Amino acid sequence: MSVQLAKETLFLQNAEMGLGAWAWGDTSMWNFGHGYTEIDIEQAFQTSLAAGVILVDTAEIYGAGRSERFLGQFLKTATTPVLVATKFMPYPWRLNRSALMHSLDYSLERLGQEHVDLYQIHFPFPPMPVEFWVEELAKVVKSGKTHTAGVSNFNKIQMQRAYTVLAKYNIPLASNQVEYHLLNRTVEKNGLLDRCKELGVRLIAWSPLAKGLLTGKYTLKSPPPGLRSHQPLGRMKSLSVLITIMTEIGQGHHGKTPGQVALNWLICKGALPIPGAKNAKQAAENAGAIGWRLTPDEVKALDEASDKFTR
Ligand SMILES: NC(=O)c1ccc[n+]([C@@H]2O[C@H](COP(=O)([O-])OP(=O)(O)OC[C@H]3O[C@@H](n4cnc5c(N)ncnc54)[C@H](OP(=O)(O)O)[C@@H]3O)[C@@H](O)[C@H]2O)c1
């Protein structure tokens, strides 16, 4: 099915990659302040912009608002356009529709902006049905506080319900942000990626480096720290096989790294990856995933290699 893409969502369709800002100020998963500081993340931001990665994804919950605050601070010094995406968390105790508009107001205050480019519902959490929050999302688009409306972690049915509500107001559903990477291809296998393409909804891939695993720097003997250390043994064993294939494929593209291959694979699949970067080095390496393409045979080889342990 071919879709007429709404012009207000074209910036997302045209973006090859974004920058994830969850680790900016977060201490629960990412241990901000240990091994990386405010100076590092500002450099990650500036390096990304300079390399043409201008979409930054944050959320009100990241670092309990610190991620948005940092981004707001960095935006003041940006001399080129930046596209800002943030998210509303439908906590179960948020039972009043106006919570969404108020949350966006607080996000805008932290970001120091009058509007964002994309406002997303972070999860389809109960008790309120999808429709309850999407009606309000339509309102914030109409108010001009966000240019576009998106969802996150919505399955095919929930996404269709969001799409239908927005359509009543002639508002396109711009995106659905979900987990997608070489170690988790659920969205390919359950038809969500195809449905996004049919509806003209941009699939934004979160944790596109599988939280750093796909860079190849973590192994069975040297696992990731903190909460990320809880990896199934089988996964870590198979990972090394995949990393070897990714390294070989990268060699054929002027020495691209496994991480760059992982991100490019997502781009080839039609997704928009938003890798997190804690410093300039990571941001520069990740930006090296854009501007080129794996061949269809290479994508197939990666599919086959990952199939062996994603089934
Ligand atoms: N909507 C949702 O529910 C949801 C959920 C999760 C994430 N997200 C979004 O997706 C973004 C990205 O996901 P993520 O941060 O979970 O995982 P990711 O992008 O898969 O991995 C990011 C981590 O990998 C390591 N890394 C990144 N680039 C690297 C490089 N070039 N070389 C070596 N290590 C590198 C860094 O951690 P270390 O250096 O510590 O290894 C970095 O913090 C988030 O920032 C957020 O915006 C959304």
Short mmCIF file of C-alpha atoms and ligand atoms in Angstrom, two decimals, residues 20-22 30 57 62 87 122-123 152-153 177 206-212 215 217-218 228 274-276 278 282 285-286, ligand 1:
data_model
loop_
_atom_site.label_atom_id
_atom_site.label_comp_id
_atom_site.label_asym_id
_atom_site.label_seq_id
_atom_site.Cartn_x
_atom_site.Cartn_y
_atom_site.Cartn_z
CA GLY A 20 19.08 9.04 22.42
CA ALA A 21 19.41 11.06 25.64
CA TRP A 22 18.28 8.55 28.27
CA TRP A 30 23.36 4.48 33.22
CA ASP A 57 15.07 11.87 21.83
CA TYR A 62 14.89 10.25 31.95
CA LYS A 87 7.59 11.71 25.93
CA HIS A 122 5.81 6.55 26.33
CA PHE A 123 3.84 3.35 27.04
CA SER A 152 6.01 4.29 21.98
CA ASN A 153 5.89 0.60 22.84
CA GLN A 177 9.15 4.04 19.11
CA TRP A 206 15.15 2.21 20.67
CA SER A 207 18.26 0.59 22.16
CA PRO A 208 19.51 0.03 18.60
CA LEU A 209 22.90 -1.10 19.93
CA ALA A 210 21.21 -3.48 22.40
CA LYS A 211 22.45 -1.14 25.16
CA GLY A 212 26.02 -1.33 23.94
CA THR A 215 29.40 -2.53 19.66
CA LYS A 217 32.99 -4.26 23.52
CA TYR A 218 31.16 -6.54 25.97
CA ARG A 228 22.91 -4.55 32.04
CA ILE A 274 18.35 6.57 18.04
CA PRO A 275 21.54 5.28 19.67
CA GLY A 276 22.49 6.72 23.04
CA LYS A 278 27.68 9.34 26.50
CA GLN A 282 30.62 7.38 20.90
CA GLU A 285 31.34 6.59 15.85
CA ASN A 286 27.55 6.27 15.80
N1 LIG B 1 10.70 4.41 24.36
C1 LIG B 1 11.28 3.59 25.20
O1 LIG B 1 10.63 2.86 25.99
C2 LIG B 1 12.77 3.54 25.22
C3 LIG B 1 13.45 2.53 25.92
C4 LIG B 1 14.85 2.52 25.87
C5 LIG B 1 15.54 3.50 25.15
N2 LIG B 1 14.83 4.49 24.51
C6 LIG B 1 15.52 5.53 23.70
O2 LIG B 1 16.49 4.92 22.87
C7 LIG B 1 17.76 5.55 23.11
C8 LIG B 1 18.88 4.56 22.88
O3 LIG B 1 18.70 3.41 23.66
P1 LIG B 1 19.69 3.00 24.84
O4 LIG B 1 20.42 4.21 25.30
O5 LIG B 1 18.89 2.19 25.79
O6 LIG B 1 20.66 1.93 24.18
P2 LIG B 1 21.68 1.89 22.93
O7 LIG B 1 21.53 3.08 22.10
O8 LIG B 1 21.47 0.56 22.34
O9 LIG B 1 23.08 1.88 23.70
C9 LIG B 1 23.58 3.06 24.25
C10 LIG B 1 24.79 2.75 25.11
O10 LIG B 1 25.73 1.95 24.39
C11 LIG B 1 27.06 2.43 24.64
N3 LIG B 1 27.53 3.02 23.37
C12 LIG B 1 26.84 3.83 22.52
N4 LIG B 1 27.58 4.13 21.44
C13 LIG B 1 28.74 3.50 21.59
C14 LIG B 1 29.91 3.42 20.80
N5 LIG B 1 29.99 4.04 19.63
N6 LIG B 1 30.95 2.68 21.27
C15 LIG B 1 30.87 2.02 22.42
N7 LIG B 1 29.79 2.05 23.22
C16 LIG B 1 28.73 2.79 22.81
C17 LIG B 1 26.93 3.47 25.76
O11 LIG B 1 26.93 2.84 27.02
P3 LIG B 1 28.27 2.28 27.75
O12 LIG B 1 29.41 3.12 27.28
O13 LIG B 1 27.98 2.36 29.19
O14 LIG B 1 28.35 0.84 27.28
C18 LIG B 1 25.54 4.01 25.50
O15 LIG B 1 24.97 4.62 26.61
C19 LIG B 1 17.65 6.06 24.55
O16 LIG B 1 18.61 7.05 24.84
C20 LIG B 1 16.24 6.58 24.55
O17 LIG B 1 16.18 7.84 23.92
C21 LIG B 1 13.48 4.49 24.52
#
